[in-house]
Amino acid sequence: MVWPEVSILCVGSVALDSVETPFGNAERVLGGSAVFFTAAASLLHPVQVVGVVGDDYPLRDLAFLAARGADLSGIEQREGESFFWAGRYHFDLNTRDTLETRLGVFADFQPKIPEAFRDARYVFLGNIDPVLQLDVLDQVESPDVVACDTMNYWISGHREALLELLPRVRILMVNEEEVRQLAGEPNLLKAARWVQERGPEMVVVKKGEHGAILFADHWLFFVPGFPLEEVFDPTGAGDAFAGGFVGYLARAGSLTPQDLRRAMVYGSVMGSYVVEEFSVNRLIDLPLSDIERRVVEFREITAFETQVPVEEHV
Amino acid sequence: MVWPEVSILCVGSVALDSVETPFGNAERVLGGSAVFFTAAASLLHPVQVVGVVGDDYPLRDLAFLAARGADLSGIEQREGESFFWAGRYHFDLNTRDTLETRLGVFADFQPKIPEAFRDARYVFLGNIDPVLQLDVLDQVESPDVVACDTMNYWISGHREALLELLPRVRILMVNEEEVRQLAGEPNLLKAARWVQERGPEMVVVKKGEHGAILFADHWLFFVPGFPLEEVFDPTGAGDAFAGGFVGYLARAGSLTPQDLRRAMVYGSVMGSYVVEEFSVNRLIDLPLSDIERRVVEFREITAFETQVPVEEHV
């Protein structure tokens, strides 16, 4: 196996999640934006991970990532507790209650990008303080693609840092509520344009089970959520989507409109797989053939021919 | 102009709506399921309409439908008030409050299908009492395609009649909440299958701005909502969708999977146009070329090639 030199740098949370769904419970399983992103992206392309964990973290459980070429040497282990999140999903899985959040060592996270990671061509900034996201970008040389997530907490609380960050982001990846909140505009098209006027060339708006939209310069692309009979645990779907998206772009090595469209589909494929089991479990032994089969299924559920087969009778 | 012999029969409400949106108000404008359906379907194929109005109804405002070949002779005018609905949309247009509903002459609606309409090959049963929908089917000879809408009120209140109706319906067209309520099942795939096991060969689930899904025998098709910069008034989008869907099927004259896929797109096109103005205004002078241009735009925002352009490196 020869890995390409070009790598994806991912900076985000490496956490433990306790999740209750209508179908069962999982206690202190792998979670966090960097873990979900990497579990998906590393199926397509090598990833270098930067994060922090406490001395309670089961690092051995990340071995499957290292085995497929992810470089975990940027995960710092410190004395104390790992970032912990506990949540409970409602019956329809569309809403959840946070039962507990303990930041632990993540509260003082100061990302240090290892020397060997600084020439990354692709950078994914998981949902952390935009001040830290800016700090990460100061440490990398000249990435081609910076993709970035954020959340309501930073949009309202660290708005200034976020606006300072936007010109250095090529692709902002947020959900519907976040882009509306950021732009102060309920219409998605206008909200996306508001963001694009502040730096990012592209905006990916994630809509959960309803799919995702890519807003590019003068075009857009829509991918549905894959219709699943069993959604087991929605945690991490957005980060797995980002992993499939950035992972595919790095794999393709270019950003043509066709690459970007396919990247959206790979994102949705990863999002659709990760929710089939707790944590990242579904992505651990997922063969590329299964990923590509679902890409084809996405085409089957969306493709149509425009030709009108009957003559106009008016 | 020579109209094909095969027509679409539409039975539903012919109403007056007063609508408040964040962008303005409209007072006593054309509304009702049969009006929205026919305004869309008649752009593609002739429609025969059955409904009831009071003596306050501005029948002259329906002249544009007759001018394009809709047969309105099944609209009975009776002494009394027309069905009236008043509603107010919230800022994000996704939720609305009903301010007033007065059934008027619609309360005693007993659809009488004119002799000349009884050989209809395509029947659309708008959202009325399933007892009346059954009665309509007793009056038509042997339609090829019966498409049917319903709502929460009938699902809970007239469930038995609705279940009796289902085996006589080929395509059930409902929204997400309705199919979930009908099947008592939050998962859309399972809810659609529940319906299919009770008669309808196909289920179309309308998801508003998030698009629509067609569940056929062993396949499904997804069409997004068209991303619009200005959604002016969402009233009637579901019925206009049904009009585009059934209108296209009648126009095509067959129900191949490609026809059905395109019908979904024509449905979404009509739904996307009708919300651009109050009432059916946007559909009055809509040229076929605009419809077909938006069909092409739908293809542009959903099409991708599955071919993976780089060699596997694993």
XYZ file of C-alpha atoms in Angstrom:
628
model
C 0.000 0.000 0.000
C 1.503 3.316 -1.081
C -0.216 6.356 0.384
C -0.245 9.537 -1.628
C 1.854 12.334 -0.157
C -1.070 14.698 -0.064
C -2.938 14.330 3.178
C -5.999 15.670 4.946
C -5.448 17.404 8.263
C -8.372 17.132 10.648
C -8.591 19.109 13.891
C -11.552 18.589 16.197
C -12.879 16.900 19.279
C -11.987 13.342 20.256
C -14.673 12.418 22.718
C -16.594 9.732 24.541
C -20.346 9.622 24.000
C -23.103 7.959 25.983
C -26.118 7.694 23.747
C -29.680 6.575 24.379
C -31.896 5.864 21.387
C -35.282 4.146 21.172
C -33.307 1.046 20.148
C -30.791 0.809 22.955
C -27.968 2.454 24.842
C -24.257 2.820 24.265
C -21.924 3.836 27.093
C -18.726 5.834 26.634
C -18.242 4.947 22.985
C -16.002 6.722 20.465
C -17.305 10.142 19.526
C -16.294 13.677 18.667
C -16.085 15.533 15.366
C -12.512 14.468 14.575
C -13.320 10.799 15.169
C -16.471 10.748 13.011
C -14.771 12.770 10.284
C -11.695 10.570 10.245
C -13.635 7.303 10.380
C -15.366 8.348 7.146
C -12.598 10.260 5.339
C -9.926 7.636 5.957
C -11.998 5.137 3.970
C -11.130 7.286 0.947
C -7.868 9.055 1.728
C -5.204 9.316 4.452
C -5.976 11.641 7.345
C -3.773 13.277 9.972
C -5.613 13.904 13.202
C -5.002 16.582 15.833
C -6.936 16.518 19.092
C -6.685 15.985 22.824
C -7.883 13.199 25.110
C -7.668 12.476 28.813
C -5.954 9.545 30.435
C -9.299 7.708 30.443
C -9.469 7.466 26.643
C -9.431 3.983 25.065
C -6.874 4.910 22.412
C -6.661 1.253 21.388
C -10.197 1.583 20.025
C -8.825 4.015 17.426
C -6.419 1.372 16.121
C -8.700 0.627 13.180
C -8.053 4.180 11.945
C -4.298 3.788 12.184
C -4.579 0.438 10.416
C -6.072 2.120 7.370
C -3.426 4.833 7.311
C -4.710 7.574 9.587
C -1.881 9.300 11.434
C -2.989 9.723 15.066
C 0.301 11.135 16.333
C -1.308 14.561 16.693
C -3.703 13.316 19.371
C -2.262 14.543 22.631
C -3.051 12.577 25.784
C -3.191 14.620 28.989
C -3.933 14.004 32.605
C -7.629 14.336 33.301
C -10.914 13.397 31.775
C -11.752 13.194 28.077
C -14.508 15.302 26.527
C -17.734 13.506 27.445
C -21.211 13.973 25.964
C -24.377 12.158 26.941
C -27.597 12.505 24.995
C -30.972 10.916 24.481
C -32.805 10.751 21.149
C -36.566 10.966 20.944
C -38.789 8.443 19.249
C -38.561 10.017 15.781
C -34.754 10.488 16.092
C -35.046 14.062 14.800
C -34.708 15.662 18.204
C -32.444 14.935 21.128
C -31.785 16.123 24.648
C -28.278 16.675 25.903
C -28.117 14.960 29.283
C -24.577 15.914 30.168
C -21.512 17.626 28.718
C -18.145 17.548 30.465
C -15.363 19.281 28.545
C -12.522 17.774 30.589
C -9.111 18.304 28.991
C -10.852 19.654 25.877
C -11.583 22.867 27.801
C -7.914 23.861 27.488
C -7.361 22.412 24.010
C -4.664 24.366 22.169
C -4.157 22.564 18.871
C -0.472 22.020 18.108
C -0.006 20.979 14.525
C 2.967 18.584 14.301
C 5.717 19.646 11.919
C 4.920 16.711 9.629
C 1.305 17.807 9.227
C 1.914 21.442 8.309
C 2.052 20.958 4.568
C -1.463 19.465 4.452
C -3.269 20.320 1.202
C -6.721 19.638 2.714
C -7.732 20.898 6.136
C -10.935 20.107 7.991
C -11.658 22.320 10.961
C -14.144 20.458 13.120
C -16.592 22.316 15.313
C -14.314 24.006 17.873
C -13.808 27.614 18.998
C -13.169 29.772 15.895
C -10.241 31.340 17.765
C -8.617 27.899 17.782
C -9.617 27.302 14.160
C -7.778 30.521 13.227
C -4.803 29.356 15.256
C -4.727 26.082 13.325
C -4.676 27.942 10.012
C -1.745 30.054 11.274
C 0.198 26.828 11.773
C -0.377 25.261 8.345
C 1.524 26.398 5.281
C -0.791 26.942 2.321
C -3.609 24.425 2.091
C -5.623 24.213 -1.127
C -8.881 23.423 0.581
C -9.960 24.545 4.037
C -13.353 23.140 5.025
C -14.845 24.295 8.273
C -17.756 23.460 10.550
C -19.164 25.573 13.373
C -22.242 25.711 15.619
C -24.823 28.043 17.183
C -22.695 28.488 20.311
C -19.820 30.070 18.352
C -22.086 31.933 15.928
C -23.647 33.887 18.763
C -20.777 33.834 21.264
C -17.624 34.167 19.115
C -19.058 35.895 16.102
C -16.132 38.245 15.589
C -13.560 35.445 15.449
C -15.849 33.500 13.144
C -16.155 36.431 10.717
C -12.368 36.808 10.828
C -12.055 33.117 9.994
C -14.479 33.060 7.036
C -12.133 34.665 4.435
C -9.641 31.869 5.114
C -12.232 29.114 4.644
C -12.923 27.749 1.170
C -15.905 25.558 2.081
C -18.137 26.273 5.054
C -20.058 23.148 6.115
C -22.958 23.871 8.445
C -26.529 22.817 9.006
C -29.663 24.713 8.016
C -30.202 26.425 11.349
C -26.572 27.442 11.573
C -26.388 29.125 8.171
C -29.677 30.920 8.855
C -28.427 32.080 12.246
C -25.056 33.155 10.892
C -26.596 35.198 8.068
C -29.681 36.342 10.002
C -31.684 35.272 6.965
C -34.281 32.464 6.795
C -33.947 31.880 3.032
C -31.203 29.321 2.381
C -30.113 30.724 -0.984
C -29.739 34.210 0.442
C -28.095 32.934 3.606
C -25.552 30.973 1.565
C -24.831 34.016 -0.584
C -24.347 36.102 2.564
C -21.667 33.643 3.650
C -20.074 33.564 0.202
C -19.767 37.358 0.231
C -17.705 37.028 3.414
C -15.063 34.697 2.050
C -15.998 31.056 1.507
C -16.172 30.103 -2.159
C -18.666 27.374 -1.278
C -21.217 26.565 1.382
C -22.463 23.068 2.127
C -25.746 23.135 4.027
C -26.498 19.835 5.785
C -30.181 19.078 6.313
C -30.020 15.742 8.144
C -32.456 13.178 6.755
C -33.476 15.726 4.097
C -30.047 15.697 2.482
C -27.600 18.490 1.764
C -27.074 21.337 -0.682
C -23.806 22.607 -2.112
C -23.836 26.282 -3.029
C -20.944 26.938 -5.429
C -20.199 30.111 -7.416
C -22.997 30.082 -9.961
C -24.538 26.692 -9.436
C -25.781 24.404 -6.743
C -26.182 20.706 -6.207
C -28.637 18.795 -4.107
C -28.174 15.334 -2.629
C -30.968 13.635 -0.666
C -30.525 11.754 2.560
C -30.453 8.049 1.771
C -33.815 6.550 2.731
C -33.054 4.056 5.482
C -35.313 1.528 7.061
C -33.402 1.570 10.316
C -31.807 4.727 11.609
C -30.146 3.516 14.727
C -28.137 6.452 16.076
C -27.923 9.812 14.239
C -24.877 10.991 16.242
C -21.979 12.077 14.047
C -23.837 12.018 10.728
C -22.783 15.597 9.915
C -19.110 14.927 10.627
C -19.192 11.642 8.703
C -20.757 13.606 5.822
C -17.860 16.083 6.007
C -15.426 13.169 6.058
C -16.928 11.632 2.939
C -17.011 15.010 1.222
C -13.442 16.116 1.971
C -12.163 12.550 1.686
C -13.560 12.240 -1.811
C -12.163 15.615 -2.904
C -8.694 14.638 -1.701
C -9.016 11.281 -3.416
C -10.089 12.932 -6.682
C -7.264 15.467 -6.402
C -9.270 18.221 -8.086
C -12.357 20.342 -7.536
C -14.209 20.193 -10.823
C -17.985 20.543 -10.593
C -18.267 16.784 -11.191
C -15.815 16.130 -8.335
C -17.803 18.400 -6.040
C -21.103 16.729 -6.981
C -19.660 13.299 -6.349
C -18.112 14.529 -3.090
C -21.603 15.514 -1.929
C -22.824 12.016 -2.732
C -19.906 10.386 -0.894
C -20.700 12.643 2.045
C -24.307 11.527 2.067
C -23.234 7.888 1.688
C -20.996 8.147 4.769
C -23.730 9.931 6.700
C -26.181 7.213 5.756
C -23.879 4.416 6.860
C -22.756 5.906 10.161
C -26.322 6.179 11.500
C -26.924 2.461 10.980
C -25.055 1.598 14.189
C -23.827 3.270 17.370
C -20.725 5.458 17.270
C -18.427 4.821 14.286
C -19.086 1.065 14.400
C -20.586 0.852 10.922
C -17.519 2.500 9.389
C -14.951 0.181 10.954
C -15.124 -2.652 8.426
C -16.935 -0.915 5.586
C -15.483 -2.083 2.262
C -15.049 0.427 -0.558
C -17.357 -1.746 -2.650
C -20.226 -1.066 -0.214
C -19.543 2.659 -0.422
C -19.548 2.579 -4.209
C -22.659 0.424 -4.306
C -24.514 3.041 -2.306
C -23.176 5.794 -4.591
C -24.817 3.918 -7.457
C -28.021 3.595 -5.412
C -27.971 7.355 -4.894
C -27.852 7.751 -8.645
C -30.772 5.331 -9.037
C -32.978 7.293 -6.668
C -32.211 10.690 -8.213
C -31.561 10.261 -11.944
C -34.108 11.097 -14.617
C -34.009 11.998 -18.284
C -35.381 15.379 -19.307
C -36.547 14.352 -22.756
C -40.294 14.769 -23.144
C -41.492 11.616 -24.882
C -44.805 12.899 -26.257
C -45.437 15.660 -28.712
C -46.820 18.900 -27.466
C -50.556 18.914 -28.037
C -51.182 22.591 -27.425
C -56.129 22.676 -30.984
C -57.183 19.043 -30.735
C -57.446 17.761 -27.206
C -56.801 14.117 -26.601
C -59.893 12.120 -25.672
C -58.312 10.864 -22.508
C -58.922 13.308 -19.712
C -58.122 13.807 -16.042
C -61.044 14.003 -13.643
C -60.360 16.121 -10.567
C -62.714 16.256 -7.579
C -61.935 18.541 -4.684
C -62.550 21.840 -3.001
C -63.057 25.078 -4.912
C -62.459 27.720 -2.302
C -61.630 31.299 -1.461
C -58.510 31.933 0.598
C -57.408 34.931 2.594
C -53.698 34.640 3.175
C -51.227 36.651 5.226
C -47.538 36.147 4.612
C -44.536 38.183 5.769
C -44.658 39.763 2.301
C -48.259 40.890 2.103
C -51.900 39.920 2.231
C -54.348 38.523 -0.305
C -58.100 38.661 0.321
C -60.573 36.085 -0.939
C -58.384 34.781 -3.756
C -58.805 31.514 -5.681
C -57.996 28.490 -3.564
C -58.959 24.900 -2.837
C -57.401 21.599 -3.830
C -59.267 21.292 -7.136
C -58.242 24.792 -8.207
C -54.550 24.393 -7.404
C -54.491 20.909 -8.954
C -56.236 22.029 -12.125
C -54.186 25.212 -12.509
C -51.073 23.027 -12.638
C -52.364 19.905 -14.440
C -54.136 21.811 -17.203
C -50.794 23.268 -18.279
C -49.948 19.724 -19.379
C -53.246 17.962 -20.140
C -57.015 18.608 -20.180
C -58.810 18.371 -16.845
C -62.475 17.932 -15.952
C -63.327 19.512 -12.627
C -66.043 18.560 -10.148
C -66.712 20.743 -7.116
C -69.168 23.100 -5.491
C -69.152 26.853 -4.924
C -71.548 29.342 -3.381
C -73.185 32.233 -5.140
C -70.367 34.491 -3.946
C -67.749 32.724 -6.062
C -65.993 34.732 -8.803
C -66.363 32.036 -11.454
C -65.057 34.452 -14.083
C -61.649 34.229 -12.372
C -61.522 30.555 -13.423
C -61.870 31.536 -17.092
C -58.136 31.084 -17.654
C -58.590 27.383 -16.886
C -61.428 27.005 -19.381
C -59.364 28.895 -21.951
C -56.678 26.238 -21.799
C -59.149 23.396 -22.087
C -60.292 22.621 -18.563
C -63.940 21.563 -18.434
C -65.539 23.362 -15.485
C -69.079 22.151 -16.157
C -68.866 19.870 -13.115
C -68.573 22.826 -10.747
C -72.004 23.228 -9.215
C -73.022 26.658 -7.992
C -75.415 26.691 -5.056
C -77.064 29.267 -2.878
C -74.898 30.138 0.056
C -71.271 30.864 0.840
C -68.223 29.280 -0.797
C -65.676 27.332 1.226
C -63.501 29.995 2.869
C -60.118 29.596 4.513
C -57.991 32.268 6.156
C -54.464 31.667 7.350
C -51.300 33.425 8.403
C -47.780 32.187 7.631
C -44.944 32.722 10.061
C -41.677 34.392 9.237
C -39.956 31.228 7.981
C -43.048 30.173 5.939
C -42.787 26.636 7.297
C -45.582 27.018 9.808
C -48.953 28.672 9.585
C -51.963 29.413 11.746
C -55.475 28.864 10.471
C -57.385 32.020 11.357
C -60.780 30.943 10.067
C -62.476 28.108 8.195
C -66.060 28.354 6.959
C -67.218 25.319 5.001
C -70.309 27.009 3.525
C -71.881 24.983 0.696
C -68.890 22.615 0.808
C -70.312 21.155 4.042
C -73.017 19.362 2.039
C -70.868 18.598 -1.019
C -72.089 15.424 -2.745
C -69.949 15.053 -5.854
C -72.051 14.296 -8.919
C -69.874 13.172 -11.784
C -71.371 14.378 -15.093
C -72.087 11.633 -17.607
C -69.390 13.010 -19.919
C -66.712 12.701 -17.220
C -67.366 9.099 -16.224
C -64.945 7.496 -18.643
C -61.956 9.441 -17.238
C -58.738 7.442 -17.423
C -57.023 9.524 -14.745
C -58.748 10.507 -11.521
C -57.423 12.839 -8.843
C -59.285 12.738 -5.544
C -58.438 15.946 -3.729
C -58.473 16.107 0.052
C -62.181 15.569 0.882
C -64.050 13.084 3.090
C -62.995 9.540 2.085
C -66.677 8.597 2.079
C -67.126 11.069 -0.779
C -63.944 9.877 -2.461
C -65.394 6.344 -2.466
C -68.617 7.718 -3.865
C -66.725 9.374 -6.722
C -65.050 6.092 -7.604
C -68.467 4.395 -7.679
C -69.502 6.872 -10.360
C -66.529 6.489 -12.709
C -66.209 3.525 -15.030
C -62.732 2.040 -14.919
C -59.961 4.588 -14.565
C -56.363 3.517 -15.166
C -54.888 5.767 -12.528
C -56.560 6.891 -9.322
C -54.405 9.314 -7.336
C -55.653 10.401 -3.946
C -54.810 12.920 -1.257
C -56.056 12.964 2.336
C -55.270 14.700 5.643
C -54.900 14.174 9.388
C -58.577 14.984 9.998
C -59.770 12.029 7.889
C -56.940 9.733 8.979
C -58.062 9.950 12.591
C -61.763 10.686 12.083
C -62.771 8.580 9.046
C -60.140 5.904 9.208
C -62.461 3.047 8.287
C -63.642 4.718 5.071
C -60.072 5.611 4.239
C -58.924 1.999 4.645
C -61.845 0.904 2.464
C -60.738 3.436 -0.150
C -57.056 2.458 -0.265
C -57.451 -0.737 -2.370
C -59.099 1.385 -5.068
C -56.290 3.955 -5.115
C -53.250 3.417 -7.316
C -51.167 6.337 -6.045
C -51.588 7.798 -2.572
C -50.172 11.344 -2.400
C -49.723 12.607 1.147
C -47.248 14.556 3.209
C -44.725 13.175 5.684
C -46.840 13.621 8.785
C -49.878 12.099 7.098
C -48.176 8.910 5.966
C -46.598 8.518 9.413
C -49.956 9.053 11.111
C -51.786 6.730 8.734
C -49.299 3.907 9.238
C -48.533 4.639 12.899
C -44.867 4.379 11.948
C -42.246 7.161 12.062
C -39.937 5.584 9.464
C -40.956 6.741 5.972
C -39.892 3.580 4.153
C -41.844 1.395 6.524
C -44.839 3.735 6.545
C -44.950 3.720 2.740
C -44.746 -0.071 2.672
C -47.593 -0.246 5.205
C -49.725 1.769 2.800
C -48.659 -0.321 -0.186
C -49.708 -3.476 1.630
C -53.217 -2.006 1.894
C -53.753 -1.370 -1.789
C -51.939 1.544 -3.415
C -49.238 0.439 -5.821
C -47.370 3.675 -5.173
C -47.029 6.295 -2.469
C -45.831 9.837 -3.091
C -44.669 11.505 0.103
C -44.530 15.289 -0.170
C -42.005 16.998 2.100
C -42.580 20.662 1.262
C -39.351 22.581 0.721
C -37.434 19.315 1.236
C -38.912 17.738 -1.891
C -40.843 14.540 -2.399
C -40.273 10.790 -2.591
C -42.021 8.288 -4.830
C -42.216 4.789 -3.379
C -42.938 2.351 -6.226
C -42.905 -1.451 -6.150
C -39.206 -2.160 -5.781
C -37.669 1.222 -6.266
C -37.976 4.797 -5.165
C -37.225 8.204 -6.565
C -36.371 11.413 -4.826
C -36.895 14.941 -6.128
C -35.754 17.975 -4.128
C -37.717 21.138 -3.610
C -36.469 23.740 -6.046
C -34.290 26.208 -4.131
C -36.077 29.539 -4.421
C -34.877 32.935 -3.403
C -38.395 34.204 -2.808
C -41.079 31.918 -1.467
C -44.046 34.204 -1.444
C -47.031 32.049 -0.443
C -46.738 28.281 0.154
C -50.517 27.704 -0.062
C -51.468 25.040 -2.585
C -47.953 23.746 -3.253
C -48.990 20.145 -2.509
C -51.992 20.269 -4.840
C -49.974 21.975 -7.577
C -47.409 19.188 -7.127
C -50.181 16.613 -7.592
C -51.370 18.515 -10.674
C -47.933 18.463 -12.254
C -47.500 14.797 -11.355
C -50.840 13.491 -12.665
C -50.831 15.989 -15.549
C -47.484 14.716 -16.737
C -48.536 11.066 -16.463
C -51.649 11.737 -18.557
C -49.589 13.683 -21.060
C -47.063 10.839 -21.324
C -49.849 8.273 -21.630
C -47.884 5.572 -19.830
C -46.443 4.794 -16.419
C -42.942 3.575 -17.117
C -40.401 4.237 -14.368
C -38.977 7.077 -16.500
C -42.476 8.578 -16.846
C -42.983 8.368 -13.110
C -39.606 9.947 -12.381
C -40.314 12.798 -14.761
C -43.812 13.157 -13.313
C -42.213 13.723 -9.888
C -40.035 16.445 -11.384
C -43.001 18.119 -13.114
C -44.799 17.974 -9.779
C -41.927 19.689 -8.022
C -41.672 22.243 -10.847
C -45.348 23.168 -10.446
C -44.992 23.316 -6.667
C -41.972 25.587 -7.040
C -43.778 27.973 -9.386
C -47.040 28.234 -7.494
C -45.343 29.481 -4.313
C -43.751 32.400 -6.149
C -46.995 34.402 -6.038
C -50.307 34.424 -4.173
C -53.009 31.901 -5.085
C -52.624 30.349 -8.560
C -51.411 33.641 -10.059
C -48.023 32.314 -11.130
C -49.659 29.484 -13.105
C -52.039 31.654 -15.111
C -49.650 32.685 -17.885
C -46.885 30.165 -17.377
C -45.556 29.039 -20.764
C -44.616 25.413 -21.296
C -41.099 26.588 -22.122
C -40.703 27.935 -18.559
C -41.877 24.624 -17.154
C -39.421 22.703 -19.289
C -36.603 25.093 -18.475
C -37.107 24.398 -14.790
C -37.217 20.650 -15.459
C -33.766 21.042 -16.983
C -32.661 23.074 -13.957
C -33.851 20.245 -11.723
C -31.616 17.945 -13.666
C -28.701 20.341 -13.274
C -29.034 20.468 -9.491
C -29.348 16.692 -9.056
C -27.323 14.949 -11.765
C -23.931 13.408 -11.167
C -21.818 10.719 -12.786
C -20.904 7.717 -10.696
C -17.590 7.000 -12.361
C -14.700 7.298 -9.954
C -12.052 9.248 -11.839
C -8.993 8.195 -9.851
C -7.568 4.754 -9.380
C -8.086 3.021 -6.117
C -4.993 3.480 -4.020
C -5.795 0.954 -1.321
